[in-house]
Coordinates of C-alpha atoms in Angstrom, one line a residue:
X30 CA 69.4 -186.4 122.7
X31 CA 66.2 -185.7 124.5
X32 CA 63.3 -188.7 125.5
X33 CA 61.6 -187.7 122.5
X34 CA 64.4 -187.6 120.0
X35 CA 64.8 -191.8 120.5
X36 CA 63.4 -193.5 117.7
X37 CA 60.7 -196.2 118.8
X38 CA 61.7 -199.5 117.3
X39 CA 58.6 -202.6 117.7
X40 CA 59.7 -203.6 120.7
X41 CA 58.7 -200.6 122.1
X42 CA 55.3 -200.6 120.1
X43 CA 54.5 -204.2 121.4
X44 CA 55.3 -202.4 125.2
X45 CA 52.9 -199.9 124.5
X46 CA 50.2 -202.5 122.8
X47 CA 50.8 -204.5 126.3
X48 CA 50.5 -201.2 128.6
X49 CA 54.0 -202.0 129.6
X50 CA 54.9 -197.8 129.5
X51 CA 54.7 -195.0 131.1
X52 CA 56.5 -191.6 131.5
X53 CA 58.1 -189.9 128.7
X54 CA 58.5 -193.2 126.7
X55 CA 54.3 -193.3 126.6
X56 CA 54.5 -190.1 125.8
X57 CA 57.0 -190.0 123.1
X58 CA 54.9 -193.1 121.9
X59 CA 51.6 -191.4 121.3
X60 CA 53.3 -188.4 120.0
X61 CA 54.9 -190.7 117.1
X62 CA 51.5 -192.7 116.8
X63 CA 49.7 -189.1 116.0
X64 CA 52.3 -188.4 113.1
X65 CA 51.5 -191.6 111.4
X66 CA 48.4 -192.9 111.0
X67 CA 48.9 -196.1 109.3
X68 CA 50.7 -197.0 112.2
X69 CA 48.6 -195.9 114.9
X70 CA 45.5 -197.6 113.1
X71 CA 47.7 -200.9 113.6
X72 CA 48.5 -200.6 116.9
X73 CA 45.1 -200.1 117.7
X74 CA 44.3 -202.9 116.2
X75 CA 46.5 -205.1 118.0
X76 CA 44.8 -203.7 121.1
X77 CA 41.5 -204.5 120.4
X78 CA 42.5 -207.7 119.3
X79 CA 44.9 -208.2 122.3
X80 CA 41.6 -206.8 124.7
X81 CA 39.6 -208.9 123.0
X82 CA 41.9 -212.5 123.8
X83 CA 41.8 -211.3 127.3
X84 CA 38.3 -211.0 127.0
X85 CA 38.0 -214.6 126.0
X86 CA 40.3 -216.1 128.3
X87 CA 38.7 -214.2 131.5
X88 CA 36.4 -216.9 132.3
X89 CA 39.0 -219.7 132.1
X90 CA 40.8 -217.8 134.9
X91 CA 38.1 -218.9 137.6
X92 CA 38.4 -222.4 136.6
X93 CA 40.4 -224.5 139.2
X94 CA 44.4 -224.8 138.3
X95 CA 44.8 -228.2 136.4
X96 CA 47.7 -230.1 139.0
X97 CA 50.3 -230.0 136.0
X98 CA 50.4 -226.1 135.6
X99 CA 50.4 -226.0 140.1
X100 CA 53.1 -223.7 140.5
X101 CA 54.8 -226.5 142.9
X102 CA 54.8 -229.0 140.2
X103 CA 56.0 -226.5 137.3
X104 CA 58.7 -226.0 139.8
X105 CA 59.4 -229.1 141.1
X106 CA 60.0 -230.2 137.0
X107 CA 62.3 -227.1 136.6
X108 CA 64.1 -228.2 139.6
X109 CA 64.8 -231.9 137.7
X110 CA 65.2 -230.5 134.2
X111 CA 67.8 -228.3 136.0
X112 CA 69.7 -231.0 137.6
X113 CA 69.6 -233.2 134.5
X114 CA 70.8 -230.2 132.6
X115 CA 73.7 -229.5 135.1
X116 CA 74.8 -233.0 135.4
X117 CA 75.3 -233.3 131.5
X118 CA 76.9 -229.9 131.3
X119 CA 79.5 -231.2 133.9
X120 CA 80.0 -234.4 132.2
X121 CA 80.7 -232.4 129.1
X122 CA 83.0 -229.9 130.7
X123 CA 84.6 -233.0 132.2
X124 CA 85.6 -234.6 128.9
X125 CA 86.6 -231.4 127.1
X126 CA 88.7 -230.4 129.9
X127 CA 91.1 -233.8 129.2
X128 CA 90.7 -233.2 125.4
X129 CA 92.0 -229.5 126.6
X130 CA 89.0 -227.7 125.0
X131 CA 87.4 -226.3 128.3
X132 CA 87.6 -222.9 127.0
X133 CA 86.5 -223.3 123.5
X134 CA 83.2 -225.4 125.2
X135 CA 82.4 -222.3 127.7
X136 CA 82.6 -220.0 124.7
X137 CA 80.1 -222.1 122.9
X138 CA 77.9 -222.9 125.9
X139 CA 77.0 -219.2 127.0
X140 CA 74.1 -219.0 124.1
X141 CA 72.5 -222.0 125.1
X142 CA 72.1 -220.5 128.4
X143 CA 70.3 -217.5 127.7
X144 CA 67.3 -217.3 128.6
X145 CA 64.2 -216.5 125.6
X146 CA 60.9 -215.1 125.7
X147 CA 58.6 -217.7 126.0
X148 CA 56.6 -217.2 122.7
X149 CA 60.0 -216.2 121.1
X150 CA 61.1 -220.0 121.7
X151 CA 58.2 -221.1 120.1
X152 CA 57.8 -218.8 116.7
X153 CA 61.7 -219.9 116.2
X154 CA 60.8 -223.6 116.8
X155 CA 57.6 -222.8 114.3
X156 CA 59.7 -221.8 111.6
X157 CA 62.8 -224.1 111.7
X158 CA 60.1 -226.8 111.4
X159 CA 58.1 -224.6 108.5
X160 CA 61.2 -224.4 106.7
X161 CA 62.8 -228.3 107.1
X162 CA 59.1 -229.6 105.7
X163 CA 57.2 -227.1 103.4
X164 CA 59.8 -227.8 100.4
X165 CA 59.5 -231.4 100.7
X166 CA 57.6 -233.1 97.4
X167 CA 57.2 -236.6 98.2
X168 CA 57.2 -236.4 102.0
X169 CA 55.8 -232.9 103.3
X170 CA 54.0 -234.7 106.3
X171 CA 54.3 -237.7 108.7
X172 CA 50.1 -238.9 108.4
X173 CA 48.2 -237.7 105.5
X174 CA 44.8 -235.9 105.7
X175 CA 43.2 -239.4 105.2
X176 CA 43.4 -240.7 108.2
X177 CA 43.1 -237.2 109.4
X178 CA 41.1 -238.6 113.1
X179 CA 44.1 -240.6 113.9
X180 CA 46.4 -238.0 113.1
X181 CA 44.9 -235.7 116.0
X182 CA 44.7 -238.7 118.1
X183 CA 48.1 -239.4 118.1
X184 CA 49.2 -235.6 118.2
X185 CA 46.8 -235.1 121.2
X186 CA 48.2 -238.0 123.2
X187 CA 51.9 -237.2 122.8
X188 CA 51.5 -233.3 123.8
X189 CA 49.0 -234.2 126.6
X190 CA 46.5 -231.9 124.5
X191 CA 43.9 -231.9 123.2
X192 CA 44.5 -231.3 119.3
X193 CA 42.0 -229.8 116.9
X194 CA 42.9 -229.2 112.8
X195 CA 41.4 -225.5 112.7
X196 CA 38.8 -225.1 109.6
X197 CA 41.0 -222.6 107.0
X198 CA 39.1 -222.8 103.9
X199 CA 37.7 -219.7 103.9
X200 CA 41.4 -218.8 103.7
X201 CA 42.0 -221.3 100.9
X202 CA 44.1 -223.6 102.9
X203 CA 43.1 -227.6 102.7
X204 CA 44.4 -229.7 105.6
X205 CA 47.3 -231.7 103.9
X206 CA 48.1 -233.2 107.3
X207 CA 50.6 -233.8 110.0
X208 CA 53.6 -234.8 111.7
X209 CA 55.1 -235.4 115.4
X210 CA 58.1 -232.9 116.1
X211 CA 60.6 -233.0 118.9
X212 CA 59.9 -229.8 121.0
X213 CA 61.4 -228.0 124.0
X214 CA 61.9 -230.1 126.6
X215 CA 58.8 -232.5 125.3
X216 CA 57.1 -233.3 122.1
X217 CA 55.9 -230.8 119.3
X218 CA 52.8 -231.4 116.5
X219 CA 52.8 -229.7 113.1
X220 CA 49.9 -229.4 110.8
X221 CA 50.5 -228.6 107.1
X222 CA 47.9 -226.7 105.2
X223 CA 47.8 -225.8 101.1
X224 CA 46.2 -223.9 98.8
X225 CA 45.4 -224.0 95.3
X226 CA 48.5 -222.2 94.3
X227 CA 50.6 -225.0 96.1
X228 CA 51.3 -222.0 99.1
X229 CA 51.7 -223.7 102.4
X230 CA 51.0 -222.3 105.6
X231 CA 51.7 -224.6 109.1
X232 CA 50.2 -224.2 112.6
X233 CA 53.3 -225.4 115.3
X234 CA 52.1 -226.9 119.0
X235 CA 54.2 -227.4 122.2
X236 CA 54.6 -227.3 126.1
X237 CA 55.3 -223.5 126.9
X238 CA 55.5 -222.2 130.5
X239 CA 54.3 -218.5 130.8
X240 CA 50.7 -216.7 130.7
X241 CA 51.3 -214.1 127.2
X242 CA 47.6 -214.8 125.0
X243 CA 48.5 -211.6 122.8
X244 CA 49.8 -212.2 119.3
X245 CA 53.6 -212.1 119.0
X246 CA 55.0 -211.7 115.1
X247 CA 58.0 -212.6 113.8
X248 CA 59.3 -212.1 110.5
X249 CA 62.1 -214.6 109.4
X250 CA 63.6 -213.8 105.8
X251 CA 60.0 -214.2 103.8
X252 CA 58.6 -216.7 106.3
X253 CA 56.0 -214.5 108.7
X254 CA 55.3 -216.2 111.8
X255 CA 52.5 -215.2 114.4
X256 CA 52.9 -216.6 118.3
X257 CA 51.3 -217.0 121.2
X258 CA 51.0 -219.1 124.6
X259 CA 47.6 -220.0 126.1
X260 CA 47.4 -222.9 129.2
X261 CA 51.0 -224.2 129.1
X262 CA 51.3 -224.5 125.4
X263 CA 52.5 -222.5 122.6
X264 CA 51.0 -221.6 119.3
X265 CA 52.2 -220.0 116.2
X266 CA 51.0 -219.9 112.6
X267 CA 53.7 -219.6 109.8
X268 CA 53.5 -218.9 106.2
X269 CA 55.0 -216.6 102.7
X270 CA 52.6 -214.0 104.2
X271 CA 52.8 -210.6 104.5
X272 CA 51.8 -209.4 108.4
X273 CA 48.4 -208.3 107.4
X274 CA 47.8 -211.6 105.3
X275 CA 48.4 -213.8 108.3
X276 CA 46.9 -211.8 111.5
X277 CA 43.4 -212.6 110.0
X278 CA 44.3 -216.2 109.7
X279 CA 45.9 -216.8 113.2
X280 CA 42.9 -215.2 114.8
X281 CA 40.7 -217.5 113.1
X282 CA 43.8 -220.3 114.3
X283 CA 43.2 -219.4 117.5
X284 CA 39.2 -219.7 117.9
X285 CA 39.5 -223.0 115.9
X286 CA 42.0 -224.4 118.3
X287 CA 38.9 -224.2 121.3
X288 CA 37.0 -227.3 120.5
X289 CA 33.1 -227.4 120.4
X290 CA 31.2 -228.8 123.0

């Protein structure tokens, strides 16, 4: 089977949207892209739209590094999460070993170690939390849209960020309002929109190390989820939304999220 002959899965297409090939793999890329032009006009798309982030983001890059994203101190708090982490693993090993489970415990220990894409963390953490709270009735969020200025307060103050609850009426989506979520290593914020229809959608907010402002989507049975990391946090939108339904929305997510003045 020949360079050309391997199918391109979207793994590849999001390398190519990043300008992450080259060689025969570019190549075989475009060549696929030509044959079908629905698909090329997406991935140009999420070009433009990944050019255009950049774009956005440029200036921020001349701004002084806040002390908490330093790369010593993002370091030095790896250093002690790693110790913490290590200390409890060998307290657990330690007990299992005189129950005579040792094995069974290193067999169910190696997923936990490996080691997800930033924004992958994130969209999984996004939907697990989409899918615990949109079916609730009597409960679906923590603070209601009433007191809708505390609830940001709160939120912004726990994730040492500033939080903002992104205007989405255009889309149809009413602020229902919020809830704090346990995220990561830290704290995570969820905001619950609705529509007329009752269709909920949620935007997801937490500590994420790693620099990736381009659009990451996930699709997770019918929940659609769209991703992304911008100054040591991660984002991601999630609703019952087809891909092109939601891109529209998260883009308009993300320029909300920049508060005014």
């Amino acid at each position: 089977m020949t360079g050309e002959d391997v199918p391109i899965g979207e793994d590849e297409l999001q390398a190519f949207v990043d300008e992450r090939l080259d060689g025969p793999r570019r190549d075989a890329v475009e060549a696929h892209l030509a044959r079908h032009p629905e698909l090329r006009e997406r991935i140009a798309a999420e070009r433009r739209q990944r050019a255009s982030l950049r774009a956005q983001l440029q200036g921020k890059a001349a701004e002084p590094i806040p002390a908490r994203l330093r790369i010593a101190t993002l370091q030095a708090a790896r250093r002690a999460r790693l110790a913490r982490r290590m200390s409890l693993i060998a307290a657990a090993v330690a007990i299992f070993v005189v129950g005579g489970s040792a094995g069974w415990f290193a067999n169910g220990l190696r997923p936990a170690l490996v080691a997800q894409a930033p924004t992958t963390a994130v969209a999984q953490g996004a939907a697990a939390a989409y899918r615990t709270f949109v079916v609730e009735v009597a409960h679906p969020v923590e603070v209601g849209v009433a007191q809708e200025t505390h609830l940001l307060q709160w939120l912004s103050k726990r994730l040492g960020h500033k939080l903002v609850a992104p205007d989405l009426a255009p889309f149809g989506y009413r602020l229902m309002g919020g809830r704090l979520l346990p995220g990561g290593s830290g704290a995570a914020a969820q905001l619950m929109y609705e529509d007329t229809a009752g269709k909920r959608l949620t935007l997801y907010v937490r500590a994420a190390d790693g620099t990736e402002t381009a659009f990451r989507f996930q699709q997770d049975g019918d929940a659609a989820t769209f991703a992304w990391i911008d100054q040591g946090f991660g984002f991601a939108v999630t609703a019952m939304a087809s891909r092109e339904e939601l891109l529209p929305i998260a883009e308009a997510v993300y320029k909300g999220l920049t508060p005014k003045g």
